[in-house]
């Protein structure tokens, strides 16, 4: 049993390490995951101060709450104007990258390496893209082109949402013991669209009702906490009625963030007051920092020593990394053919992964899926390697002459803090 004193000391140390690691990320471009996962490994597998039983007990609650918060943050970050403006090229790059990387990981791991089909597909859905929480800080620091910044910000948010949706659909099929075969494809697709429809409809209705409530109670204290409570209630409600809670949360946040753009053309006065929206965004950044910091440490706690000592895990991680590099190159050069070569190289290098794959990988442990510990270790190594690639790209971008026409976006909104 861990003493209260030891727990408080560990929590304080983790918060301070996360705080200074975040400063290092913004000033030197070194991701905090390097330090925080190491802290988790030292506290758990190596020293045994925090036994794995504690992490096992926390997984069902911590991972699901963090997943809901990632999607809530992604939904708030997605701006409808940016989606329309950057849509075709960004959507093409995102679609090619995600689908190609998932397909190649699934094919190679299943056909060539002998992994079960579900595990191969789940691994692909965990690692098939870059994520908001990691890419945006690099872009905010280094990018001189507002157009490329907007494109990467939209792509990383879309990427997180798509991966979580695909992963959730696969996990639901796995739990229902539906085999991944052509004969069952219609069943899987029908089930997915049923969950999608319920999640979207309830998410939109809930967003409209909550925006109205926020206008009525705009002067009330603790409105952000009430919003989080409402979000969690919608997540649970939609799951209880057979829908997708993750899609409902994403829809709720996206509709709340963009409700005025939809309501104005219909002559409906419906919007979140600007001051209240800034308050929610700022508080969301604080909560996201807290969750990100502790989840990276949590990721280190659940790693197994035997995985560290397995050469096979490192080989498999390098194979995944090679697939991601190839897929990223094809996606960037296909969708961004008209762009300058320097911009394409920078976009190509912005492939860092972070909180989203970490949460998805540890979610497997909750359901006791075979090979889940191996997938967690592979995900951890791939997260580290993709961040190294992005560091190189950011350094190269920083050494380029700044183009005067557009200044880099200023940090401070939901889209500029490292969060999915």
mmCIF file of C-alpha atoms in Angstrom:
data_model
loop_
_atom_site.group_PDB
_atom_site.id
_atom_site.type_symbol
_atom_site.label_atom_id
_atom_site.label_comp_id
_atom_site.label_asym_id
_atom_site.label_seq_id
_atom_site.Cartn_x
_atom_site.Cartn_y
_atom_site.Cartn_z
ATOM 1 C CA UNK A 1 0.000 0.000 0.000
ATOM 2 C CA UNK A 2 1.405 3.387 -1.029
ATOM 3 C CA UNK A 3 1.561 5.973 1.757
ATOM 4 C CA UNK A 4 -0.270 9.269 1.347
ATOM 5 C CA UNK A 5 3.025 11.147 1.764
ATOM 6 C CA UNK A 6 4.694 9.200 -1.052
ATOM 7 C CA UNK A 7 1.676 9.686 -3.312
ATOM 8 C CA UNK A 8 1.654 13.460 -2.714
ATOM 9 C CA UNK A 9 5.391 13.733 -3.345
ATOM 10 C CA UNK A 10 5.047 11.749 -6.586
ATOM 11 C CA UNK A 11 2.081 13.842 -7.786
ATOM 12 C CA UNK A 12 3.909 17.100 -7.027
ATOM 13 C CA UNK A 13 7.048 15.889 -8.797
ATOM 14 C CA UNK A 14 5.071 14.777 -11.860
ATOM 15 C CA UNK A 15 3.279 18.129 -12.122
ATOM 16 C CA UNK A 16 6.541 20.087 -11.904
ATOM 17 C CA UNK A 17 8.288 17.793 -14.379
ATOM 18 C CA UNK A 18 5.346 18.197 -16.761
ATOM 19 C CA UNK A 19 5.406 21.984 -16.314
ATOM 20 C CA UNK A 20 9.106 22.359 -17.058
ATOM 21 C CA UNK A 21 8.952 19.748 -19.831
ATOM 22 C CA UNK A 22 6.204 21.783 -21.494
ATOM 23 C CA UNK A 23 8.398 24.883 -21.281
ATOM 24 C CA UNK A 24 11.223 22.897 -22.865
ATOM 25 C CA UNK A 25 8.873 21.818 -25.663
ATOM 26 C CA UNK A 26 7.975 25.404 -26.482
ATOM 27 C CA UNK A 27 11.507 26.778 -26.209
ATOM 28 C CA UNK A 28 13.632 23.941 -27.561
ATOM 29 C CA UNK A 29 11.144 21.704 -29.359
ATOM 30 C CA UNK A 30 11.879 18.675 -27.158
ATOM 31 C CA UNK A 31 8.634 16.760 -26.439
ATOM 32 C CA UNK A 32 7.710 16.171 -22.821
ATOM 33 C CA UNK A 33 6.834 12.546 -23.509
ATOM 34 C CA UNK A 34 10.554 11.645 -23.359
ATOM 35 C CA UNK A 35 10.768 12.708 -19.719
ATOM 36 C CA UNK A 36 7.308 11.712 -18.505
ATOM 37 C CA UNK A 37 7.325 8.138 -19.819
ATOM 38 C CA UNK A 38 10.768 7.705 -18.245
ATOM 39 C CA UNK A 39 9.363 8.913 -14.915
ATOM 40 C CA UNK A 40 6.575 6.341 -15.197
ATOM 41 C CA UNK A 41 9.032 3.555 -15.972
ATOM 42 C CA UNK A 42 11.196 4.533 -12.988
ATOM 43 C CA UNK A 43 8.217 4.690 -10.616
ATOM 44 C CA UNK A 44 6.652 1.455 -11.826
ATOM 45 C CA UNK A 45 8.507 -1.351 -13.625
ATOM 46 C CA UNK A 46 12.006 -0.467 -12.351
ATOM 47 C CA UNK A 47 11.595 0.677 -8.729
ATOM 48 C CA UNK A 48 8.255 -0.947 -7.960
ATOM 49 C CA UNK A 49 7.140 2.092 -5.916
ATOM 50 C CA UNK A 50 3.833 2.042 -7.791
ATOM 51 C CA UNK A 51 2.862 -1.583 -8.493
ATOM 52 C CA UNK A 52 1.121 -2.525 -11.729
ATOM 53 C CA UNK A 53 -2.047 -3.388 -9.784
ATOM 54 C CA UNK A 54 -2.634 0.332 -9.215
ATOM 55 C CA UNK A 55 -2.341 1.073 -12.926
ATOM 56 C CA UNK A 56 -4.605 -1.877 -13.766
ATOM 57 C CA UNK A 57 -7.291 -0.541 -11.427
ATOM 58 C CA UNK A 58 -7.102 2.950 -12.951
ATOM 59 C CA UNK A 59 -7.113 1.956 -16.639
ATOM 60 C CA UNK A 60 -10.906 1.683 -17.165
ATOM 61 C CA UNK A 61 -11.570 5.118 -15.684
ATOM 62 C CA UNK A 62 -8.482 7.108 -16.616
ATOM 63 C CA UNK A 63 -8.327 5.961 -20.245
ATOM 64 C CA UNK A 64 -12.029 6.511 -20.956
ATOM 65 C CA UNK A 65 -12.073 9.937 -19.311
ATOM 66 C CA UNK A 66 -8.928 10.994 -21.169
ATOM 67 C CA UNK A 67 -10.382 9.708 -24.446
ATOM 68 C CA UNK A 68 -13.537 11.754 -23.896
ATOM 69 C CA UNK A 69 -11.470 14.847 -23.098
ATOM 70 C CA UNK A 70 -9.317 14.374 -26.213
ATOM 71 C CA UNK A 71 -12.396 14.307 -28.422
ATOM 72 C CA UNK A 72 -13.940 17.249 -26.608
ATOM 73 C CA UNK A 73 -10.745 19.211 -27.202
ATOM 74 C CA UNK A 74 -10.554 18.129 -30.863
ATOM 75 C CA UNK A 75 -14.157 19.190 -31.414
ATOM 76 C CA UNK A 76 -13.514 22.607 -29.894
ATOM 77 C CA UNK A 77 -10.399 23.023 -32.058
ATOM 78 C CA UNK A 78 -12.105 22.152 -35.345
ATOM 79 C CA UNK A 79 -13.171 25.386 -36.991
ATOM 80 C CA UNK A 80 -15.780 25.068 -39.737
ATOM 81 C CA UNK A 81 -14.283 27.952 -41.729
ATOM 82 C CA UNK A 82 -10.858 26.300 -41.680
ATOM 83 C CA UNK A 83 -12.385 22.973 -42.670
ATOM 84 C CA UNK A 84 -14.057 24.554 -45.689
ATOM 85 C CA UNK A 85 -11.018 26.627 -46.646
ATOM 86 C CA UNK A 86 -8.425 23.881 -46.202
ATOM 87 C CA UNK A 87 -10.843 21.048 -46.903
ATOM 88 C CA UNK A 88 -9.989 19.379 -50.232
ATOM 89 C CA UNK A 89 -6.207 19.219 -49.959
ATOM 90 C CA UNK A 90 -6.119 18.589 -46.227
ATOM 91 C CA UNK A 91 -8.856 15.962 -46.412
ATOM 92 C CA UNK A 92 -7.008 14.216 -49.236
ATOM 93 C CA UNK A 93 -3.705 14.170 -47.326
ATOM 94 C CA UNK A 94 -5.385 12.984 -44.129
ATOM 95 C CA UNK A 95 -7.391 10.272 -45.880
ATOM 96 C CA UNK A 96 -4.420 8.935 -47.843
ATOM 97 C CA UNK A 97 -2.126 8.943 -44.820
ATOM 98 C CA UNK A 98 -4.549 7.338 -42.381
ATOM 99 C CA UNK A 99 -6.026 4.701 -44.690
ATOM 100 C CA UNK A 100 -2.728 3.784 -46.347
ATOM 101 C CA UNK A 101 -0.843 3.441 -43.060
ATOM 102 C CA UNK A 102 -3.647 1.404 -41.464
ATOM 103 C CA UNK A 103 -3.898 -0.842 -44.534
ATOM 104 C CA UNK A 104 -0.141 -1.443 -44.743
ATOM 105 C CA UNK A 105 0.262 -2.099 -41.013
ATOM 106 C CA UNK A 106 -2.672 -4.520 -41.069
ATOM 107 C CA UNK A 107 -1.471 -6.302 -44.210
ATOM 108 C CA UNK A 108 2.177 -6.644 -43.190
ATOM 109 C CA UNK A 109 1.525 -7.650 -39.587
ATOM 110 C CA UNK A 110 -1.208 -10.119 -40.491
ATOM 111 C CA UNK A 111 0.098 -11.643 -43.719
ATOM 112 C CA UNK A 112 3.862 -11.428 -43.286
ATOM 113 C CA UNK A 113 4.374 -11.454 -39.518
ATOM 114 C CA UNK A 114 1.548 -13.796 -38.565
ATOM 115 C CA UNK A 115 -0.338 -11.512 -36.186
ATOM 116 C CA UNK A 116 -4.089 -12.136 -35.720
ATOM 117 C CA UNK A 117 -6.195 -9.935 -38.009
ATOM 118 C CA UNK A 118 -7.944 -8.017 -35.245
ATOM 119 C CA UNK A 119 -4.684 -7.214 -33.441
ATOM 120 C CA UNK A 120 -3.077 -6.104 -36.719
ATOM 121 C CA UNK A 121 -6.040 -3.869 -37.537
ATOM 122 C CA UNK A 122 -6.177 -2.430 -34.016
ATOM 123 C CA UNK A 123 -2.459 -1.616 -34.115
ATOM 124 C CA UNK A 124 -2.967 0.177 -37.430
ATOM 125 C CA UNK A 125 -5.888 2.186 -36.058
ATOM 126 C CA UNK A 126 -3.801 3.205 -33.036
ATOM 127 C CA UNK A 127 -0.743 4.402 -34.971
ATOM 128 C CA UNK A 128 -2.088 5.460 -38.373
ATOM 129 C CA UNK A 129 -1.534 9.207 -38.216
ATOM 130 C CA UNK A 130 -0.213 12.221 -36.308
ATOM 131 C CA UNK A 131 -2.092 13.844 -33.441
ATOM 132 C CA UNK A 132 -3.192 17.328 -32.429
ATOM 133 C CA UNK A 133 -1.545 17.434 -29.044
ATOM 134 C CA UNK A 134 1.934 16.959 -30.454
ATOM 135 C CA UNK A 135 2.011 18.582 -33.889
ATOM 136 C CA UNK A 136 0.450 21.977 -33.167
ATOM 137 C CA UNK A 137 3.138 23.261 -30.736
ATOM 138 C CA UNK A 138 5.859 22.586 -33.313
ATOM 139 C CA UNK A 139 3.853 24.359 -35.984
ATOM 140 C CA UNK A 140 3.114 27.348 -33.771
ATOM 141 C CA UNK A 141 6.795 27.721 -32.906
ATOM 142 C CA UNK A 142 8.422 27.203 -36.275
ATOM 143 C CA UNK A 143 6.001 27.940 -39.088
ATOM 144 C CA UNK A 144 6.135 31.182 -41.028
ATOM 145 C CA UNK A 145 3.323 30.283 -43.431
ATOM 146 C CA UNK A 146 -0.167 30.764 -42.008
ATOM 147 C CA UNK A 147 -1.633 28.653 -44.808
ATOM 148 C CA UNK A 148 0.516 25.622 -43.985
ATOM 149 C CA UNK A 149 -0.141 26.160 -40.271
ATOM 150 C CA UNK A 150 -3.908 26.089 -40.810
ATOM 151 C CA UNK A 151 -3.633 23.010 -43.004
ATOM 152 C CA UNK A 152 -1.569 21.065 -40.456
ATOM 153 C CA UNK A 153 -3.767 22.128 -37.542
ATOM 154 C CA UNK A 154 -6.914 20.940 -39.314
ATOM 155 C CA UNK A 155 -5.212 17.722 -40.439
ATOM 156 C CA UNK A 156 -3.942 16.794 -36.988
ATOM 157 C CA UNK A 157 -7.364 17.381 -35.423
ATOM 158 C CA UNK A 158 -9.106 15.345 -38.139
ATOM 159 C CA UNK A 159 -6.491 12.625 -37.773
ATOM 160 C CA UNK A 160 -7.144 12.214 -34.062
ATOM 161 C CA UNK A 161 -10.901 12.072 -34.599
ATOM 162 C CA UNK A 162 -10.693 9.545 -37.456
ATOM 163 C CA UNK A 163 -8.337 7.220 -35.581
ATOM 164 C CA UNK A 164 -10.485 7.210 -32.451
ATOM 165 C CA UNK A 165 -13.647 6.514 -34.468
ATOM 166 C CA UNK A 166 -12.033 3.642 -36.411
ATOM 167 C CA UNK A 167 -10.495 2.196 -33.240
ATOM 168 C CA UNK A 168 -13.816 2.374 -31.375
ATOM 169 C CA UNK A 169 -15.650 0.640 -34.234
ATOM 170 C CA UNK A 170 -13.054 -2.151 -34.313
ATOM 171 C CA UNK A 171 -13.151 -2.564 -30.548
ATOM 172 C CA UNK A 172 -16.958 -2.826 -30.603
ATOM 173 C CA UNK A 173 -16.762 -5.516 -33.295
ATOM 174 C CA UNK A 174 -14.097 -7.385 -31.324
ATOM 175 C CA UNK A 175 -16.194 -7.311 -28.156
ATOM 176 C CA UNK A 176 -19.184 -8.606 -30.136
ATOM 177 C CA UNK A 177 -16.996 -11.469 -31.468
ATOM 178 C CA UNK A 178 -17.724 -10.509 -35.081
ATOM 179 C CA UNK A 179 -15.001 -11.983 -37.336
ATOM 180 C CA UNK A 180 -13.288 -9.652 -39.809
ATOM 181 C CA UNK A 181 -14.460 -11.323 -43.007
ATOM 182 C CA UNK A 182 -16.160 -10.212 -46.215
ATOM 183 C CA UNK A 183 -19.301 -12.040 -45.148
ATOM 184 C CA UNK A 184 -19.541 -9.969 -41.961
ATOM 185 C CA UNK A 185 -18.539 -6.628 -43.512
ATOM 186 C CA UNK A 186 -22.151 -5.527 -43.931
ATOM 187 C CA UNK A 187 -22.864 -6.332 -40.268
ATOM 188 C CA UNK A 188 -19.855 -4.320 -39.090
ATOM 189 C CA UNK A 189 -20.660 -1.353 -41.354
ATOM 190 C CA UNK A 190 -24.343 -1.381 -40.392
ATOM 191 C CA UNK A 191 -23.457 -1.472 -36.708
ATOM 192 C CA UNK A 192 -20.974 1.359 -37.130
ATOM 193 C CA UNK A 193 -23.438 3.624 -38.942
ATOM 194 C CA UNK A 194 -26.133 2.873 -36.380
ATOM 195 C CA UNK A 195 -23.802 3.956 -33.574
ATOM 196 C CA UNK A 196 -22.645 6.933 -35.657
ATOM 197 C CA UNK A 197 -26.197 8.134 -36.314
ATOM 198 C CA UNK A 198 -27.221 7.933 -32.672
ATOM 199 C CA UNK A 199 -24.051 9.728 -31.572
ATOM 200 C CA UNK A 200 -24.359 12.540 -34.124
ATOM 201 C CA UNK A 201 -28.068 13.189 -33.549
ATOM 202 C CA UNK A 202 -27.819 13.245 -29.764
ATOM 203 C CA UNK A 203 -24.572 15.239 -29.933
ATOM 204 C CA UNK A 204 -26.127 17.992 -32.075
ATOM 205 C CA UNK A 205 -29.299 18.204 -29.974
ATOM 206 C CA UNK A 206 -27.285 18.245 -26.751
ATOM 207 C CA UNK A 207 -24.998 20.994 -28.090
ATOM 208 C CA UNK A 208 -27.913 23.255 -29.036
ATOM 209 C CA UNK A 209 -29.546 22.748 -25.642
ATOM 210 C CA UNK A 210 -26.292 23.360 -23.766
ATOM 211 C CA UNK A 211 -25.447 26.502 -25.743
ATOM 212 C CA UNK A 212 -28.872 27.869 -24.804
ATOM 213 C CA UNK A 213 -28.244 26.919 -21.174
ATOM 214 C CA UNK A 214 -24.812 28.574 -21.214
ATOM 215 C CA UNK A 215 -26.348 31.832 -22.414
ATOM 216 C CA UNK A 216 -28.851 31.716 -19.561
ATOM 217 C CA UNK A 217 -26.205 30.870 -16.943
ATOM 218 C CA UNK A 218 -23.313 32.822 -18.494
ATOM 219 C CA UNK A 219 -22.676 34.671 -15.208
ATOM 220 C CA UNK A 220 -22.702 31.521 -13.097
ATOM 221 C CA UNK A 221 -19.568 30.224 -11.413
ATOM 222 C CA UNK A 222 -17.957 26.933 -12.436
ATOM 223 C CA UNK A 223 -19.680 26.809 -15.828
ATOM 224 C CA UNK A 224 -16.739 24.976 -17.378
ATOM 225 C CA UNK A 225 -16.962 22.187 -14.794
ATOM 226 C CA UNK A 226 -20.700 21.970 -15.464
ATOM 227 C CA UNK A 227 -19.900 21.681 -19.183
ATOM 228 C CA UNK A 228 -17.527 18.778 -18.524
ATOM 229 C CA UNK A 229 -20.199 17.125 -16.390
ATOM 230 C CA UNK A 230 -22.726 17.559 -19.190
ATOM 231 C CA UNK A 231 -20.253 16.120 -21.707
ATOM 232 C CA UNK A 232 -19.644 13.035 -19.553
ATOM 233 C CA UNK A 233 -23.392 12.574 -19.075
ATOM 234 C CA UNK A 234 -23.918 12.641 -22.856
ATOM 235 C CA UNK A 235 -21.046 10.175 -23.323
ATOM 236 C CA UNK A 236 -22.617 7.748 -20.843
ATOM 237 C CA UNK A 237 -26.165 8.253 -22.141
ATOM 238 C CA UNK A 238 -25.250 7.593 -25.764
ATOM 239 C CA UNK A 239 -23.263 4.488 -24.833
ATOM 240 C CA UNK A 240 -26.196 3.255 -22.744
ATOM 241 C CA UNK A 241 -28.668 3.546 -25.655
ATOM 242 C CA UNK A 242 -26.357 1.729 -28.067
ATOM 243 C CA UNK A 243 -24.711 4.691 -29.773
ATOM 244 C CA UNK A 244 -21.102 5.823 -29.949
ATOM 245 C CA UNK A 245 -20.179 7.962 -26.979
ATOM 246 C CA UNK A 246 -16.941 9.140 -28.603
ATOM 247 C CA UNK A 247 -18.793 10.380 -31.697
ATOM 248 C CA UNK A 248 -21.396 12.082 -29.512
ATOM 249 C CA UNK A 249 -18.696 13.966 -27.578
ATOM 250 C CA UNK A 250 -16.919 14.995 -30.796
ATOM 251 C CA UNK A 251 -20.209 16.189 -32.315
ATOM 252 C CA UNK A 252 -21.174 18.008 -29.123
ATOM 253 C CA UNK A 253 -17.901 19.965 -28.969
ATOM 254 C CA UNK A 254 -17.763 20.684 -32.714
ATOM 255 C CA UNK A 255 -21.355 21.959 -32.752
ATOM 256 C CA UNK A 256 -20.781 24.105 -29.664
ATOM 257 C CA UNK A 257 -17.674 25.639 -31.233
ATOM 258 C CA UNK A 258 -19.293 26.341 -34.614
ATOM 259 C CA UNK A 259 -22.959 26.752 -33.734
ATOM 260 C CA UNK A 260 -23.087 30.400 -34.822
ATOM 261 C CA UNK A 261 -21.819 29.597 -38.326
ATOM 262 C CA UNK A 262 -24.712 27.175 -38.727
ATOM 263 C CA UNK A 263 -27.372 29.242 -36.951
ATOM 264 C CA UNK A 264 -26.744 32.639 -38.619
ATOM 265 C CA UNK A 265 -27.687 31.578 -42.182
ATOM 266 C CA UNK A 266 -30.917 30.147 -40.743
ATOM 267 C CA UNK A 267 -31.642 33.460 -38.965
ATOM 268 C CA UNK A 268 -31.407 31.721 -35.606
ATOM 269 C CA UNK A 269 -29.685 33.651 -32.828
ATOM 270 C CA UNK A 270 -27.579 31.004 -31.178
ATOM 271 C CA UNK A 271 -23.981 31.431 -30.069
ATOM 272 C CA UNK A 272 -21.620 31.074 -27.139
ATOM 273 C CA UNK A 273 -20.590 34.491 -25.742
ATOM 274 C CA UNK A 274 -17.015 35.272 -26.819
ATOM 275 C CA UNK A 275 -15.758 35.845 -23.267
ATOM 276 C CA UNK A 276 -17.295 32.579 -22.098
ATOM 277 C CA UNK A 277 -15.789 30.716 -25.047
ATOM 278 C CA UNK A 278 -12.311 32.069 -24.210
ATOM 279 C CA UNK A 279 -12.820 31.020 -20.594
ATOM 280 C CA UNK A 280 -13.760 27.485 -21.647
ATOM 281 C CA UNK A 281 -10.822 27.241 -24.068
ATOM 282 C CA UNK A 282 -8.312 28.426 -21.460
ATOM 283 C CA UNK A 283 -9.632 26.073 -18.802
ATOM 284 C CA UNK A 284 -9.631 23.251 -21.342
ATOM 285 C CA UNK A 285 -5.923 23.870 -21.952
ATOM 286 C CA UNK A 286 -5.201 23.561 -18.221
ATOM 287 C CA UNK A 287 -7.162 20.321 -17.870
ATOM 288 C CA UNK A 288 -5.555 18.901 -21.004
ATOM 289 C CA UNK A 289 -2.077 19.669 -19.674
ATOM 290 C CA UNK A 290 -2.902 17.849 -16.442
ATOM 291 C CA UNK A 291 -4.302 14.797 -18.252
ATOM 292 C CA UNK A 292 -1.470 14.675 -20.775
ATOM 293 C CA UNK A 293 1.185 14.900 -18.078
ATOM 294 C CA UNK A 294 -0.250 12.134 -15.938
ATOM 295 C CA UNK A 295 -1.187 9.885 -18.838
ATOM 296 C CA UNK A 296 2.356 9.855 -20.211
ATOM 297 C CA UNK A 297 3.563 8.839 -16.743
ATOM 298 C CA UNK A 298 0.749 6.293 -16.612
ATOM 299 C CA UNK A 299 1.961 4.922 -19.950
ATOM 300 C CA UNK A 300 5.368 4.298 -18.386
ATOM 301 C CA UNK A 301 3.750 2.572 -15.396
ATOM 302 C CA UNK A 302 1.956 -0.040 -17.535
ATOM 303 C CA UNK A 303 4.996 -0.993 -19.622
ATOM 304 C CA UNK A 304 6.514 -4.388 -18.908
ATOM 305 C CA UNK A 305 10.218 -5.066 -18.369
ATOM 306 C CA UNK A 306 10.069 -8.078 -20.687
ATOM 307 C CA UNK A 307 8.942 -5.786 -23.511
ATOM 308 C CA UNK A 308 12.023 -3.611 -22.987
ATOM 309 C CA UNK A 309 14.227 -6.677 -23.261
ATOM 310 C CA UNK A 310 12.577 -8.080 -26.395
ATOM 311 C CA UNK A 311 14.519 -7.353 -29.626
ATOM 312 C CA UNK A 312 11.415 -8.354 -31.573
ATOM 313 C CA UNK A 313 9.470 -5.380 -30.187
ATOM 314 C CA UNK A 314 12.107 -2.964 -31.466
ATOM 315 C CA UNK A 315 12.107 -4.603 -34.908
ATOM 316 C CA UNK A 316 8.303 -4.414 -35.095
ATOM 317 C CA UNK A 317 8.401 -0.756 -34.034
ATOM 318 C CA UNK A 318 10.896 0.026 -36.803
ATOM 319 C CA UNK A 319 8.633 -1.729 -39.316
ATOM 320 C CA UNK A 320 5.684 0.425 -38.218
ATOM 321 C CA UNK A 321 7.874 3.523 -38.411
ATOM 322 C CA UNK A 322 8.943 2.638 -41.942
ATOM 323 C CA UNK A 323 5.304 2.200 -42.965
ATOM 324 C CA UNK A 324 4.377 5.578 -41.485
ATOM 325 C CA UNK A 325 7.265 7.343 -43.242
ATOM 326 C CA UNK A 326 6.315 5.785 -46.586
ATOM 327 C CA UNK A 327 2.610 6.575 -46.135
ATOM 328 C CA UNK A 328 3.361 10.141 -45.041
ATOM 329 C CA UNK A 329 5.599 10.705 -48.056
ATOM 330 C CA UNK A 330 2.983 9.385 -50.501
ATOM 331 C CA UNK A 331 0.177 11.383 -48.859
ATOM 332 C CA UNK A 332 2.147 14.641 -48.784
ATOM 333 C CA UNK A 333 3.495 14.473 -52.325
ATOM 334 C CA UNK A 334 0.102 13.390 -53.693
ATOM 335 C CA UNK A 335 -2.106 15.945 -51.947
ATOM 336 C CA UNK A 336 0.364 18.846 -51.857
ATOM 337 C CA UNK A 337 1.928 18.538 -55.306
ATOM 338 C CA UNK A 338 1.627 22.295 -56.092
ATOM 339 C CA UNK A 339 3.319 23.356 -52.839
ATOM 340 C CA UNK A 340 6.962 24.416 -52.577
ATOM 341 C CA UNK A 341 9.344 21.547 -51.897
ATOM 342 C CA UNK A 342 10.404 23.103 -48.575
ATOM 343 C CA UNK A 343 6.786 23.278 -47.415
ATOM 344 C CA UNK A 344 6.167 19.698 -48.507
ATOM 345 C CA UNK A 345 9.218 18.515 -46.585
ATOM 346 C CA UNK A 346 8.021 20.353 -43.501
ATOM 347 C CA UNK A 347 4.494 18.924 -43.799
ATOM 348 C CA UNK A 348 6.018 15.473 -44.314
ATOM 349 C CA UNK A 349 8.074 15.770 -41.125
ATOM 350 C CA UNK A 350 5.075 16.825 -39.016
ATOM 351 C CA UNK A 351 4.153 13.252 -38.135
ATOM 352 C CA UNK A 352 4.656 13.308 -34.362
ATOM 353 C CA UNK A 353 2.289 11.176 -32.322
ATOM 354 C CA UNK A 354 1.279 11.756 -28.735
ATOM 355 C CA UNK A 355 -1.630 11.376 -26.364
ATOM 356 C CA UNK A 356 -4.178 9.811 -28.733
ATOM 357 C CA UNK A 357 -2.225 6.621 -29.581
ATOM 358 C CA UNK A 358 -1.069 6.361 -25.962
ATOM 359 C CA UNK A 359 -4.667 6.353 -24.727
ATOM 360 C CA UNK A 360 -5.898 3.988 -27.442
ATOM 361 C CA UNK A 361 -3.070 1.520 -26.793
ATOM 362 C CA UNK A 362 -3.651 1.409 -23.036
ATOM 363 C CA UNK A 363 -7.390 0.997 -23.628
ATOM 364 C CA UNK A 364 -6.569 -2.471 -24.979
ATOM 365 C CA UNK A 365 -5.337 -3.455 -21.511
ATOM 366 C CA UNK A 366 -8.770 -2.695 -20.076
ATOM 367 C CA UNK A 367 -10.344 -5.365 -22.291
ATOM 368 C CA UNK A 368 -7.531 -7.879 -21.735
ATOM 369 C CA UNK A 369 -6.965 -8.244 -25.482
ATOM 370 C CA UNK A 370 -4.175 -10.710 -26.367
ATOM 371 C CA UNK A 371 -0.856 -9.033 -27.294
ATOM 372 C CA UNK A 372 -2.052 -5.746 -25.782
ATOM 373 C CA UNK A 373 1.157 -5.245 -23.756
ATOM 374 C CA UNK A 374 3.217 -5.712 -26.919
ATOM 375 C CA UNK A 375 1.075 -3.128 -28.716
ATOM 376 C CA UNK A 376 1.491 -0.648 -25.855
ATOM 377 C CA UNK A 377 5.281 -0.986 -26.070
ATOM 378 C CA UNK A 378 5.261 -0.658 -29.869
ATOM 379 C CA UNK A 379 3.043 2.421 -29.595
ATOM 380 C CA UNK A 380 5.412 3.987 -27.044
ATOM 381 C CA UNK A 381 8.473 3.444 -29.249
ATOM 382 C CA UNK A 382 6.682 4.723 -32.363
ATOM 383 C CA UNK A 383 5.525 7.836 -30.487
ATOM 384 C CA UNK A 384 9.145 8.543 -29.536
ATOM 385 C CA UNK A 385 10.468 7.918 -33.070
ATOM 386 C CA UNK A 386 7.830 10.069 -34.779
ATOM 387 C CA UNK A 387 8.612 12.890 -32.365
ATOM 388 C CA UNK A 388 12.294 12.634 -33.296
ATOM 389 C CA UNK A 389 11.382 12.986 -36.991
ATOM 390 C CA UNK A 390 9.274 16.035 -36.181
ATOM 391 C CA UNK A 391 12.096 17.587 -34.141
ATOM 392 C CA UNK A 392 14.365 17.319 -37.199
ATOM 393 C CA UNK A 393 11.680 18.908 -39.381
ATOM 394 C CA UNK A 394 11.103 21.715 -36.892
ATOM 395 C CA UNK A 395 14.836 22.410 -36.621
ATOM 396 C CA UNK A 396 15.120 22.534 -40.404
ATOM 397 C CA UNK A 397 12.137 24.893 -40.600
ATOM 398 C CA UNK A 398 13.650 27.165 -37.957
ATOM 399 C CA UNK A 399 16.864 27.474 -39.989
ATOM 400 C CA UNK A 400 14.992 28.677 -43.073
ATOM 401 C CA UNK A 401 14.665 32.408 -43.800
ATOM 402 C CA UNK A 402 11.317 33.735 -42.599
ATOM 403 C CA UNK A 403 8.965 34.720 -45.395
ATOM 404 C CA UNK A 404 7.538 38.147 -44.561
ATOM 405 C CA UNK A 405 3.962 37.960 -45.935
ATOM 406 C CA UNK A 406 2.452 36.102 -42.981
ATOM 407 C CA UNK A 407 3.341 35.960 -39.320
ATOM 408 C CA UNK A 408 3.068 32.753 -37.322
ATOM 409 C CA UNK A 409 -0.142 32.321 -35.327
ATOM 410 C CA UNK A 410 0.054 33.389 -31.709
ATOM 411 C CA UNK A 411 -0.348 30.673 -29.080
ATOM 412 C CA UNK A 412 -3.240 30.992 -26.678
ATOM 413 C CA UNK A 413 -6.260 29.340 -28.243
ATOM 414 C CA UNK A 414 -7.368 25.738 -28.117
ATOM 415 C CA UNK A 415 -5.574 25.100 -31.366
ATOM 416 C CA UNK A 416 -2.186 26.223 -30.149
ATOM 417 C CA UNK A 417 -1.700 24.288 -26.964
ATOM 418 C CA UNK A 418 -0.462 20.712 -26.966
ATOM 419 C CA UNK A 419 -3.464 18.791 -25.781
ATOM 420 C CA UNK A 420 -5.492 14.769 -28.843
#
